[in-house]
Amino acid sequence: MSDVRFTKDHEWVRIEGDTATVGISEYAQEQLGDVVFVELPTVGADVEAGGDAAVVESVKAASEVYAPIGGTIVEVNEDLEATPGLVNESAEDAGWFWRMEISDADELEELMTTADYKAFLEGLD
Amino acid sequence: MSQDQKRTPLYDLHAELGAKFVPFAGYAMPVQYAAGILKEHLHTRAGAGLFDVTHMGQVRLIAPDAAERLEALVPGDITALAAGEMRYTMFTNGRGGVLDDLMVTRRADDVFLVVNAGCKDQDIALLRDALGAAGVAYDEDRALLALQGPGAVAALARHAPGVADLGFMKAAALTIAGTKAWVSRSGYTGEDGFEISVAHADADGLARTLLAEPEVEAVGLGARDSLRLEAGLCLYGNDLTPDITPIEAGLTWTISKRRRATGGFSGDAVIQAQIADGPARRRVGIQPSGRAPARAHTSVVVGETTVGEITSGGFGPSVGGPVAMGYVDRAHAKAGTEIVLDIRGKRHAAAVVKMPFVPHRYAK
């Protein structure tokens, strides 16, 4: 089992050794509605925890996606360019946004576990 | 959901249909239903969409010379309308800017207006100033439903056979499945369709009757916006403001020969001069070359110079890509002009194009 953490801004991060895969949560895609465009970061770019990294656009509006932790972008999900709707269909799997090298694993401690995030969502309604 | 938001008589029906509510002009309105904006938009162009637009203001001018006196506030030709004919026009200010856009229908006993939700208090005050308080009736107990799309006429005709004979921009008092209604062949999606005014008490029953027709699905304000954008129609507050004239907005067609010649409305001198000389900037369609939607306030650049700004933009579901409209200096307003859009600090190629993005399919 890989370790998945969540942010209060509804990003998820899946940790596999020194790298992490990032996307937006099922709750986030539900709130956004039909995703029509995703602007991905550039491979090789450095991002900071909480910094702007990507943009996800629904029919209605554009929303920032923040980097849950700091690091270097090593891969982006190019499938989202042709098929942005993957974010709706499979937010926490095939609809991933980018993979990154983790610069400081301690930052993960700031994030919520799956159980914490579930409780956090229940508190929102 | 804030307690002080007003609810339309269709609120419970919206909730049953899985609506996501947003605050809009003081009302809790459905931005989308369970199907989502994309599907609702496409369904409207393929079948028929039912929209709750009860938040809009329905105003009756009952002063005896209402049509003549309304002409002091709008550049549209109102006195030329026969009973049952409607026209799109706008309230203007002294600078020729647009205070609101509206639909005006002349009826046997009054002049009927439908104005934007966010402007209705201002509009009613303006009308009461001009016509006297006794000459203006605001019908807060009326609901307004829009049934839009190529399937609208067949669906509505099953309950009100008379609607098939109603021409575009014509209106009549009709009975729909036993409900007394004021029905016009009009709308704001670029499709054939109807706007139906009924008493609050009748709205829920009528909406359920129409939703039971095979062509009809409930459609929220999200798709209403993407439909009107593809149709090249203005959204008040974005594409029309007190600082934009109807001539800049490409709405010169709404001003008749007589009214251009004689004026007699707020801002007439400015508007007449712009008709004669051409405005310094014009509303144009903007087609981004790539996939990135360009939203309102995106700068339009030619070379290193900012020549305009997008006022409405987003994803056009029927186009299958981004579409936008905005104002550009007249030197760059010709269809085919290549422009650059500054989206989040990155330059994206685009072109000025003719509107609508999706051809209008109004009834004859």
Tab-separated table of C-alpha atoms in Angstrom:
chain	number	residue	atom	x	y	z
A	1	MET	CA	0.000	0.000	0.000
A	2	SER	CA	1.304	3.396	-0.938
A	3	ASP	CA	0.719	6.292	1.422
A	4	VAL	CA	-1.836	8.935	0.337
A	5	ARG	CA	-2.202	12.320	2.009
A	6	PHE	CA	-4.595	15.215	1.391
A	7	THR	CA	-4.503	19.012	1.706
A	8	LYS	CA	-7.212	21.379	2.923
A	9	ASP	CA	-7.341	22.666	-0.674
A	10	HIS	CA	-8.372	19.177	-1.821
A	11	GLU	CA	-5.173	18.025	-3.511
A	12	TRP	CA	-4.012	14.462	-2.902
A	13	VAL	CA	-0.416	13.244	-2.915
A	14	ARG	CA	0.599	9.589	-3.196
A	15	ILE	CA	4.086	8.821	-1.919
A	16	GLU	CA	6.187	6.101	-3.553
A	17	GLY	CA	9.716	6.260	-2.137
A	18	ASP	CA	11.345	9.587	-3.113
A	19	THR	CA	8.657	10.560	-5.590
A	20	ALA	CA	5.078	11.659	-5.193
A	21	THR	CA	2.101	11.755	-7.548
A	22	VAL	CA	-0.327	14.660	-7.149
A	23	GLY	CA	-3.923	15.259	-8.222
A	24	ILE	CA	-7.194	16.723	-6.976
A	25	SER	CA	-9.618	14.801	-4.801
A	26	GLU	CA	-12.888	13.184	-5.763
A	27	TYR	CA	-14.594	15.875	-3.667
A	28	ALA	CA	-12.778	18.626	-5.607
A	29	GLN	CA	-13.779	17.293	-9.036
A	30	GLU	CA	-17.366	16.965	-7.824
A	31	GLN	CA	-17.336	20.603	-6.709
A	32	LEU	CA	-15.739	21.826	-9.942
A	33	GLY	CA	-18.039	20.006	-12.328
A	34	ASP	CA	-17.022	19.235	-15.911
A	35	VAL	CA	-13.291	19.851	-16.311
A	36	VAL	CA	-12.521	21.290	-19.772
A	37	PHE	CA	-8.857	22.298	-19.494
A	38	VAL	CA	-5.846	21.606	-17.298
A	39	GLU	CA	-2.698	23.746	-17.346
A	40	LEU	CA	0.139	21.546	-16.106
A	41	PRO	CA	3.493	22.596	-14.658
A	42	THR	CA	6.708	22.336	-16.678
A	43	VAL	CA	8.869	19.241	-16.192
A	44	GLY	CA	12.012	20.313	-14.342
A	45	ALA	CA	10.300	23.184	-12.524
A	46	ASP	CA	10.732	23.507	-8.764
A	47	VAL	CA	7.586	24.031	-6.708
A	48	GLU	CA	7.151	25.014	-3.072
A	49	ALA	CA	4.627	23.568	-0.640
A	50	GLY	CA	1.472	25.649	-1.021
A	51	GLY	CA	2.714	27.332	-4.209
A	52	ASP	CA	0.783	27.570	-7.525
A	53	ALA	CA	1.562	24.556	-9.660
A	54	ALA	CA	-1.339	23.924	-12.063
A	55	VAL	CA	-4.712	25.322	-13.088
A	56	VAL	CA	-7.874	23.307	-13.566
A	57	GLU	CA	-10.747	24.858	-15.503
A	58	SER	CA	-14.377	23.845	-15.464
A	59	VAL	CA	-17.000	25.323	-17.797
A	60	LYS	CA	-17.640	27.964	-15.132
A	61	ALA	CA	-14.271	28.962	-13.724
A	62	ALA	CA	-10.528	28.493	-13.379
A	63	SER	CA	-9.078	27.178	-10.085
A	64	GLU	CA	-5.477	27.008	-8.906
A	65	VAL	CA	-3.969	23.686	-7.924
A	66	TYR	CA	-1.287	24.063	-5.239
A	67	ALA	CA	1.714	21.843	-4.659
A	68	PRO	CA	1.035	19.868	-1.440
A	69	ILE	CA	4.782	19.604	-0.797
A	70	GLY	CA	7.934	21.106	-2.292
A	71	GLY	CA	10.047	19.409	-4.931
A	72	THR	CA	10.905	19.114	-8.613
A	73	ILE	CA	8.384	18.172	-11.305
A	74	VAL	CA	9.570	15.001	-13.077
A	75	GLU	CA	6.524	14.071	-15.172
A	76	VAL	CA	3.109	15.491	-16.077
A	77	ASN	CA	-0.029	13.628	-17.152
A	78	GLU	CA	-0.143	14.480	-20.845
A	79	ASP	CA	-3.421	12.548	-21.229
A	80	LEU	CA	-5.147	15.494	-19.530
A	81	GLU	CA	-4.339	17.784	-22.473
A	82	ALA	CA	-6.514	15.789	-24.868
A	83	THR	CA	-8.903	14.364	-22.257
A	84	PRO	CA	-9.345	16.810	-19.355
A	85	GLY	CA	-12.538	14.926	-18.413
A	86	LEU	CA	-10.278	12.195	-16.938
A	87	VAL	CA	-10.167	14.431	-13.857
A	88	ASN	CA	-13.925	13.897	-13.437
A	89	GLU	CA	-13.898	10.222	-14.325
A	90	SER	CA	-10.925	9.213	-12.209
A	91	ALA	CA	-9.789	12.092	-9.996
A	92	GLU	CA	-7.678	10.000	-7.632
A	93	ASP	CA	-6.140	7.657	-10.197
A	94	ALA	CA	-5.976	8.159	-14.017
A	95	GLY	CA	-6.681	11.877	-13.548
A	96	TRP	CA	-3.367	12.562	-11.757
A	97	PHE	CA	-1.678	15.901	-12.588
A	98	TRP	CA	2.075	15.524	-12.045
A	99	ARG	CA	4.839	13.460	-10.438
A	100	MET	CA	7.539	15.126	-8.415
A	101	GLU	CA	10.757	14.406	-6.558
A	102	ILE	CA	10.163	15.122	-2.891
A	103	SER	CA	12.604	17.731	-1.517
A	104	ASP	CA	11.648	17.486	2.165
A	105	ALA	CA	9.702	14.439	3.359
A	106	ASP	CA	8.947	16.200	6.661
A	107	GLU	CA	6.419	18.398	4.838
A	108	LEU	CA	4.207	15.313	4.468
A	109	GLU	CA	3.589	15.433	8.208
A	110	GLU	CA	1.571	18.633	7.704
A	111	LEU	CA	-0.934	16.823	5.468
A	112	MET	CA	-4.045	14.842	6.321
A	113	THR	CA	-4.336	11.071	6.180
A	114	THR	CA	-7.278	9.568	4.266
A	115	ALA	CA	-9.204	9.218	7.553
A	116	ASP	CA	-8.407	12.803	8.603
A	117	TYR	CA	-9.482	14.113	5.203
A	118	LYS	CA	-12.754	12.197	5.367
A	119	ALA	CA	-13.476	13.785	8.751
A	120	PHE	CA	-12.458	17.196	7.341
A	121	LEU	CA	-14.966	16.827	4.465
A	122	GLU	CA	-17.745	15.868	6.865
A	123	GLY	CA	-17.035	19.070	8.755
A	124	LEU	CA	-17.518	21.147	5.582
A	125	ASP	CA	-21.207	20.358	5.038
B	1	MET	CA	-27.007	28.714	2.157
B	2	SER	CA	-27.649	32.129	3.590
B	3	GLN	CA	-31.069	32.723	5.143
B	4	ASP	CA	-31.691	36.051	3.444
B	5	GLN	CA	-31.433	34.661	-0.091
B	6	LYS	CA	-34.737	34.738	-1.935
B	7	ARG	CA	-36.104	31.521	-3.370
B	8	THR	CA	-38.149	31.168	-6.533
B	9	PRO	CA	-41.318	29.030	-6.454
B	10	LEU	CA	-39.286	26.296	-8.196
B	11	TYR	CA	-36.723	25.998	-5.374
B	12	ASP	CA	-38.026	22.661	-4.096
B	13	LEU	CA	-38.181	21.243	-7.613
B	14	HIS	CA	-34.583	22.341	-8.262
B	15	ALA	CA	-33.481	20.627	-5.045
B	16	GLU	CA	-35.331	17.427	-6.029
B	17	LEU	CA	-33.480	17.455	-9.354
B	18	GLY	CA	-30.114	17.620	-7.603
B	19	ALA	CA	-29.444	21.309	-8.230
B	20	LYS	CA	-26.259	22.929	-7.033
B	21	PHE	CA	-27.372	26.368	-5.836
B	22	VAL	CA	-25.387	29.585	-6.122
B	23	PRO	CA	-26.259	33.059	-4.885
B	24	PHE	CA	-27.256	35.221	-7.860
B	25	ALA	CA	-28.641	38.751	-7.539
B	26	GLY	CA	-30.043	37.953	-4.093
B	27	TYR	CA	-31.607	34.630	-5.108
B	28	ALA	CA	-30.554	31.041	-4.516
B	29	MET	CA	-30.467	29.847	-8.142
B	30	PRO	CA	-29.543	26.479	-9.685
B	31	VAL	CA	-26.192	26.775	-11.483
B	32	GLN	CA	-26.497	23.160	-12.612
B	33	TYR	CA	-28.388	19.950	-11.917
B	34	ALA	CA	-27.138	16.387	-11.560
B	35	ALA	CA	-26.295	16.087	-15.287
B	36	GLY	CA	-23.784	18.966	-15.164
B	37	ILE	CA	-23.242	22.052	-17.307
B	38	LEU	CA	-21.754	20.276	-20.357
B	39	LYS	CA	-24.612	17.799	-20.745
B	40	GLU	CA	-27.253	20.452	-19.977
B	41	HIS	CA	-25.789	22.773	-22.598
B	42	LEU	CA	-25.628	20.074	-25.284
B	43	HIS	CA	-29.119	18.869	-24.424
B	44	THR	CA	-30.526	22.361	-24.968
B	45	ARG	CA	-29.073	22.463	-28.496
B	46	ALA	CA	-30.329	18.921	-29.257
B	47	GLY	CA	-33.697	18.768	-27.448
B	48	ALA	CA	-35.079	21.357	-25.067
B	49	GLY	CA	-33.888	22.870	-21.808
B	50	LEU	CA	-36.170	24.299	-19.122
B	51	PHE	CA	-34.660	27.268	-17.262
B	52	ASP	CA	-35.963	29.052	-14.182
B	53	VAL	CA	-35.396	32.765	-14.791
B	54	THR	CA	-37.855	33.985	-12.174
B	55	HIS	CA	-35.113	36.173	-10.684
B	56	MET	CA	-35.497	38.509	-13.664
B	57	GLY	CA	-37.771	41.504	-13.172
B	58	GLN	CA	-41.216	41.516	-14.792
B	59	VAL	CA	-42.524	45.037	-14.973
B	60	ARG	CA	-45.737	46.422	-16.500
B	61	LEU	CA	-45.986	50.004	-17.665
B	62	ILE	CA	-49.625	50.967	-17.227
B	63	ALA	CA	-49.423	54.715	-17.828
B	64	PRO	CA	-51.647	55.584	-20.823
B	65	ASP	CA	-48.775	56.879	-22.970
B	66	ALA	CA	-46.255	54.320	-21.692
B	67	ALA	CA	-44.721	53.472	-25.083
B	68	GLU	CA	-43.983	57.127	-25.888
B	69	ARG	CA	-42.559	57.820	-22.448
B	70	LEU	CA	-40.401	54.674	-22.411
B	71	GLU	CA	-38.734	55.988	-25.579
B	72	ALA	CA	-37.114	58.732	-23.465
B	73	LEU	CA	-35.160	55.997	-21.631
B	74	VAL	CA	-34.295	53.551	-24.436
B	75	PRO	CA	-33.107	53.954	-28.048
B	76	GLY	CA	-35.395	51.149	-29.282
B	77	ASP	CA	-38.474	51.914	-31.359
B	78	ILE	CA	-41.306	51.147	-28.954
B	79	THR	CA	-44.165	53.126	-30.484
B	80	ALA	CA	-43.738	51.216	-33.757
B	81	LEU	CA	-44.552	47.935	-31.981
B	82	ALA	CA	-48.020	46.506	-32.555
B	83	ALA	CA	-49.708	44.657	-29.692
B	84	GLY	CA	-48.021	41.259	-29.265
B	85	GLU	CA	-44.678	42.358	-30.743
B	86	MET	CA	-41.485	42.463	-28.730
B	87	ARG	CA	-38.111	44.106	-29.089
B	88	TYR	CA	-34.670	43.948	-27.476
B	89	THR	CA	-33.382	47.323	-26.290
B	90	MET	CA	-31.436	48.935	-23.450
B	91	PHE	CA	-31.741	51.698	-20.858
B	92	THR	CA	-29.030	54.278	-21.555
B	93	ASN	CA	-27.405	56.960	-19.417
B	94	GLY	CA	-26.427	60.521	-20.441
B	95	ARG	CA	-23.107	59.264	-21.815
B	96	GLY	CA	-24.832	56.703	-24.023
B	97	GLY	CA	-23.715	53.898	-21.694
B	98	VAL	CA	-25.963	50.925	-21.006
B	99	LEU	CA	-27.739	50.817	-17.617
B	100	ASP	CA	-29.455	47.506	-18.437
B	101	ASP	CA	-30.621	45.524	-21.442
B	102	LEU	CA	-34.226	44.383	-21.599
B	103	MET	CA	-37.077	42.893	-23.594
B	104	VAL	CA	-40.081	45.124	-24.291
B	105	THR	CA	-43.437	43.774	-25.427
B	106	ARG	CA	-46.342	45.986	-26.355
B	107	ARG	CA	-49.660	44.556	-25.231
B	108	ALA	CA	-53.252	45.724	-25.622
B	109	ASP	CA	-53.386	47.338	-22.169
B	110	ASP	CA	-49.771	47.862	-21.125
B	111	VAL	CA	-46.106	47.622	-22.067
B	112	PHE	CA	-44.420	44.556	-20.570
B	113	LEU	CA	-40.720	44.583	-19.680
B	114	VAL	CA	-38.334	41.822	-18.639
B	115	VAL	CA	-35.186	43.256	-17.049
B	116	ASN	CA	-32.058	41.769	-15.487
B	117	ALA	CA	-32.250	40.576	-11.875
B	118	GLY	CA	-29.274	42.605	-10.724
B	119	CYS	CA	-30.631	45.825	-12.262
B	120	LYS	CA	-34.326	45.617	-11.480
B	121	ASP	CA	-34.350	47.983	-8.480
B	122	GLN	CA	-32.456	50.617	-10.463
B	123	ASP	CA	-34.688	50.097	-13.515
B	124	ILE	CA	-37.930	50.368	-11.545
B	125	ALA	CA	-36.705	53.595	-9.913
B	126	LEU	CA	-35.780	54.965	-13.349
B	127	LEU	CA	-39.184	54.023	-14.764
B	128	ARG	CA	-41.072	55.481	-11.795
B	129	ASP	CA	-39.165	58.741	-12.216
B	130	ALA	CA	-40.086	58.902	-15.874
B	131	LEU	CA	-43.650	57.559	-15.836
B	132	GLY	CA	-44.789	58.321	-12.288
B	133	ALA	CA	-45.078	55.692	-9.556
B	134	ALA	CA	-48.678	54.937	-10.538
B	135	GLY	CA	-47.620	54.159	-14.087
B	136	VAL	CA	-45.266	51.296	-13.174
B	137	ALA	CA	-46.314	47.907	-11.742
B	138	TYR	CA	-43.678	45.422	-10.584
B	139	ASP	CA	-45.089	41.888	-10.654
B	140	GLU	CA	-43.178	40.152	-7.865
B	141	ASP	CA	-45.734	37.345	-7.844
B	142	ARG	CA	-44.916	36.196	-11.378
B	143	ALA	CA	-42.507	33.397	-12.269
B	144	LEU	CA	-40.602	33.225	-15.573
B	145	LEU	CA	-39.614	29.973	-17.265
B	146	ALA	CA	-37.610	29.670	-20.467
B	147	LEU	CA	-38.021	26.607	-22.666
B	148	GLN	CA	-35.225	26.631	-25.225
B	149	GLY	CA	-34.035	24.344	-27.979
B	150	PRO	CA	-35.153	22.723	-31.236
B	151	GLY	CA	-37.539	20.454	-29.304
B	152	ALA	CA	-39.220	23.305	-27.422
B	153	VAL	CA	-42.049	23.957	-29.855
B	154	ALA	CA	-43.148	20.317	-30.100
B	155	ALA	CA	-43.027	19.864	-26.314
B	156	LEU	CA	-44.964	23.039	-25.563
B	157	ALA	CA	-47.459	22.587	-28.415
B	158	ARG	CA	-48.732	19.356	-26.812
B	159	HIS	CA	-50.112	21.531	-24.008
B	160	ALA	CA	-50.768	24.762	-25.917
B	161	PRO	CA	-51.312	24.168	-29.647
B	162	GLY	CA	-51.282	27.936	-30.327
B	163	VAL	CA	-47.558	28.254	-29.695
B	164	ALA	CA	-46.593	26.719	-33.037
B	165	ASP	CA	-48.135	29.742	-34.808
B	166	LEU	CA	-46.319	32.301	-32.680
B	167	GLY	CA	-43.608	34.027	-34.751
B	168	PHE	CA	-40.125	34.920	-33.476
B	169	MET	CA	-40.277	37.907	-31.090
B	170	LYS	CA	-44.071	37.688	-30.891
B	171	ALA	CA	-46.053	37.061	-27.729
B	172	ALA	CA	-49.567	36.136	-26.682
B	173	ALA	CA	-51.747	35.173	-23.739
B	174	LEU	CA	-52.185	31.390	-23.944
B	175	THR	CA	-53.398	28.567	-21.729
B	176	ILE	CA	-50.834	25.818	-21.152
B	177	ALA	CA	-52.320	22.629	-19.704
B	178	GLY	CA	-55.018	24.708	-18.015
B	179	THR	CA	-52.608	27.372	-16.721
B	180	LYS	CA	-52.991	30.974	-17.844
B	181	ALA	CA	-49.672	32.175	-19.195
B	182	TRP	CA	-48.058	34.989	-21.135
B	183	VAL	CA	-45.877	33.301	-23.741
B	184	SER	CA	-43.286	34.819	-26.054
B	185	ARG	CA	-41.252	33.176	-28.830
B	186	SER	CA	-37.917	34.396	-27.585
B	187	GLY	CA	-34.969	33.489	-25.421
B	188	TYR	CA	-31.266	33.955	-24.871
B	189	THR	CA	-29.610	30.775	-26.098
B	190	GLY	CA	-29.567	31.300	-29.882
B	191	GLU	CA	-32.121	28.493	-30.221
B	192	ASP	CA	-35.826	28.534	-30.991
B	193	GLY	CA	-37.850	28.659	-27.816
B	194	PHE	CA	-40.241	30.378	-25.469
B	195	GLU	CA	-40.337	32.455	-22.330
B	196	ILE	CA	-43.372	31.756	-20.188
B	197	SER	CA	-44.671	34.081	-17.485
B	198	VAL	CA	-47.094	32.540	-14.965
B	199	ALA	CA	-48.338	33.236	-11.447
B	200	HIS	CA	-45.991	31.941	-8.710
B	201	ALA	CA	-48.674	29.473	-7.638
B	202	ASP	CA	-48.734	27.859	-11.088
B	203	ALA	CA	-44.981	27.664	-11.699
B	204	ASP	CA	-44.175	24.339	-10.039
B	205	GLY	CA	-47.027	22.485	-11.735
B	206	LEU	CA	-46.196	23.924	-15.145
B	207	ALA	CA	-42.491	23.113	-14.776
B	208	ARG	CA	-43.312	19.504	-13.839
B	209	THR	CA	-45.696	19.207	-16.797
B	210	LEU	CA	-42.999	20.425	-19.187
B	211	LEU	CA	-40.253	18.264	-17.621
B	212	ALA	CA	-42.463	15.207	-18.207
B	213	GLU	CA	-42.157	15.772	-21.970
B	214	PRO	CA	-39.494	13.520	-23.531
B	215	GLU	CA	-37.545	16.431	-25.089
B	216	VAL	CA	-37.259	18.466	-21.908
B	217	GLU	CA	-34.561	18.476	-19.200
B	218	ALA	CA	-33.908	21.043	-16.474
B	219	VAL	CA	-30.963	23.309	-17.305
B	220	GLY	CA	-29.197	25.646	-14.884
B	221	LEU	CA	-27.687	29.099	-15.118
B	222	GLY	CA	-24.230	27.681	-15.877
B	223	ALA	CA	-25.379	26.337	-19.229
B	224	ARG	CA	-27.512	29.432	-19.803
B	225	ASP	CA	-24.262	31.408	-19.711
B	226	SER	CA	-22.306	29.110	-22.035
B	227	LEU	CA	-25.267	28.983	-24.467
B	228	ARG	CA	-25.596	32.777	-24.657
B	229	LEU	CA	-21.815	33.142	-25.048
B	230	GLU	CA	-21.762	30.763	-28.026
B	231	ALA	CA	-24.751	32.681	-29.438
B	232	GLY	CA	-22.731	35.930	-29.197
B	233	LEU	CA	-25.252	37.546	-26.829
B	234	CYS	CA	-24.242	40.090	-24.190
B	235	LEU	CA	-24.229	39.454	-20.450
B	236	TYR	CA	-25.109	42.610	-18.562
B	237	GLY	CA	-22.327	43.538	-16.134
B	238	ASN	CA	-19.685	41.882	-18.336
B	239	ASP	CA	-20.282	42.792	-21.976
B	240	LEU	CA	-22.571	45.740	-21.299
B	241	THR	CA	-21.936	48.331	-18.569
B	242	PRO	CA	-22.672	52.023	-17.947
B	243	ASP	CA	-19.338	52.743	-19.692
B	244	ILE	CA	-20.164	50.864	-22.902
B	245	THR	CA	-22.556	52.182	-25.562
B	246	PRO	CA	-24.895	50.038	-27.676
B	247	ILE	CA	-22.886	51.082	-30.731
B	248	GLU	CA	-19.602	49.832	-29.263
B	249	ALA	CA	-21.457	46.644	-28.308
B	250	GLY	CA	-22.546	46.014	-31.911
B	251	LEU	CA	-26.201	46.611	-31.039
B	252	THR	CA	-26.806	49.392	-33.590
B	253	TRP	CA	-29.319	47.049	-35.262
B	254	THR	CA	-31.628	47.541	-32.252
B	255	ILE	CA	-32.031	51.260	-33.073
B	256	SER	CA	-34.503	52.052	-35.846
B	257	LYS	CA	-33.974	54.608	-38.608
B	258	ARG	CA	-36.491	56.944	-36.998
B	259	ARG	CA	-34.835	56.821	-33.580
B	260	ARG	CA	-31.350	57.296	-35.066
B	261	ALA	CA	-32.617	60.387	-36.843
B	262	THR	CA	-34.708	61.973	-34.110
B	263	GLY	CA	-32.939	60.824	-30.916
B	264	GLY	CA	-34.886	61.816	-27.810
B	265	PHE	CA	-33.306	59.247	-25.444
B	266	SER	CA	-30.575	59.512	-22.794
B	267	GLY	CA	-27.153	59.795	-24.405
B	268	ASP	CA	-28.633	60.344	-27.868
B	269	ALA	CA	-25.928	62.799	-29.000
B	270	VAL	CA	-23.121	60.368	-28.106
B	271	ILE	CA	-24.890	57.459	-29.763
B	272	GLN	CA	-25.766	59.422	-32.929
B	273	ALA	CA	-22.135	60.577	-33.239
B	274	GLN	CA	-20.870	57.013	-32.852
B	275	ILE	CA	-23.282	55.770	-35.512
B	276	ALA	CA	-21.994	58.487	-37.872
B	277	ASP	CA	-18.266	58.203	-37.141
B	278	GLY	CA	-17.868	54.660	-35.861
B	279	PRO	CA	-16.946	53.885	-32.250
B	280	ALA	CA	-13.319	53.879	-31.066
B	281	ARG	CA	-13.645	50.262	-29.853
B	282	ARG	CA	-15.972	47.437	-30.752
B	283	ARG	CA	-17.255	44.206	-29.278
B	284	VAL	CA	-15.870	41.268	-31.258
B	285	GLY	CA	-15.773	37.501	-31.102
B	286	ILE	CA	-12.412	36.071	-30.031
B	287	GLN	CA	-11.330	32.546	-30.893
B	288	PRO	CA	-8.317	31.279	-28.932
B	289	SER	CA	-6.146	28.982	-31.103
B	290	GLY	CA	-5.295	26.537	-28.320
B	291	ARG	CA	-7.315	24.768	-25.650
B	292	ALA	CA	-6.935	27.257	-22.784
B	293	PRO	CA	-10.154	29.162	-22.006
B	294	ALA	CA	-9.677	32.947	-21.831
B	295	ARG	CA	-11.912	34.409	-19.134
B	296	ALA	CA	-13.229	37.927	-18.524
B	297	HIS	CA	-10.512	40.568	-17.909
B	298	THR	CA	-7.927	38.743	-20.041
B	299	SER	CA	-5.854	41.371	-21.885
B	300	VAL	CA	-5.874	41.431	-25.697
B	301	VAL	CA	-2.455	42.323	-27.080
B	302	VAL	CA	-1.144	43.155	-30.563
B	303	GLY	CA	2.640	43.411	-30.703
B	304	GLU	CA	3.497	44.855	-27.294
B	305	THR	CA	0.391	47.043	-27.028
B	306	THR	CA	-2.751	46.176	-25.094
B	307	VAL	CA	-5.595	46.843	-27.537
B	308	GLY	CA	-8.519	45.463	-25.576
B	309	GLU	CA	-9.938	43.119	-23.001
B	310	ILE	CA	-12.099	40.017	-22.924
B	311	THR	CA	-15.441	40.617	-21.206
B	312	SER	CA	-16.923	37.083	-21.428
B	313	GLY	CA	-15.056	33.915	-22.146
B	314	GLY	CA	-14.896	30.274	-21.351
B	315	PHE	CA	-15.449	26.859	-22.831
B	316	GLY	CA	-18.097	26.459	-25.527
B	317	PRO	CA	-19.505	22.938	-25.223
B	318	SER	CA	-21.066	22.931	-28.723
B	319	VAL	CA	-17.904	24.452	-30.242
B	320	GLY	CA	-15.828	21.929	-28.278
B	321	GLY	CA	-13.231	24.504	-27.293
B	322	PRO	CA	-12.680	27.935	-25.848
B	323	VAL	CA	-14.696	30.941	-27.078
B	324	ALA	CA	-14.736	34.554	-25.929
B	325	MET	CA	-15.933	38.044	-26.686
B	326	GLY	CA	-14.480	41.375	-25.738
B	327	TYR	CA	-13.741	44.937	-26.726
B	328	VAL	CA	-10.816	45.880	-28.978
B	329	ASP	CA	-9.676	49.158	-30.546
B	330	ARG	CA	-11.285	49.575	-33.924
B	331	ALA	CA	-7.981	49.233	-35.822
B	332	HIS	CA	-7.866	45.603	-34.626
B	333	ALA	CA	-11.563	44.767	-34.710
B	334	LYS	CA	-11.765	43.241	-38.179
B	335	ALA	CA	-12.535	39.514	-38.383
B	336	GLY	CA	-9.341	37.613	-39.115
B	337	THR	CA	-7.074	39.942	-37.120
B	338	GLU	CA	-4.449	37.943	-35.238
B	339	ILE	CA	-4.190	38.860	-31.555
B	340	VAL	CA	-2.468	37.546	-28.457
B	341	LEU	CA	-4.190	36.813	-25.141
B	342	ASP	CA	-2.333	37.187	-21.869
B	343	ILE	CA	-3.628	34.263	-19.796
B	344	ARG	CA	-1.947	34.051	-16.364
B	345	GLY	CA	1.145	35.757	-17.730
B	346	LYS	CA	1.519	33.441	-20.750
B	347	ARG	CA	0.913	34.545	-24.320
B	348	HIS	CA	-1.701	32.572	-26.256
B	349	ALA	CA	-2.492	33.086	-29.953
B	350	ALA	CA	-6.080	33.984	-30.894
B	351	ALA	CA	-8.038	35.644	-33.685
B	352	VAL	CA	-10.877	38.121	-33.982
B	353	VAL	CA	-13.842	36.239	-35.459
B	354	LYS	CA	-17.437	36.888	-36.449
B	355	MET	CA	-20.148	35.914	-33.981
B	356	PRO	CA	-22.203	33.902	-33.238
B	357	PHE	CA	-19.931	30.908	-32.607
B	358	VAL	CA	-22.944	28.640	-33.109
B	359	PRO	CA	-25.492	29.745	-35.771
B	360	HIS	CA	-28.781	31.105	-34.446
B	361	ARG	CA	-31.738	28.828	-35.117
B	362	TYR	CA	-34.665	31.081	-34.277
B	363	ALA	CA	-38.170	30.415	-35.558
B	364	LYS	CA	-39.167	32.302	-38.706
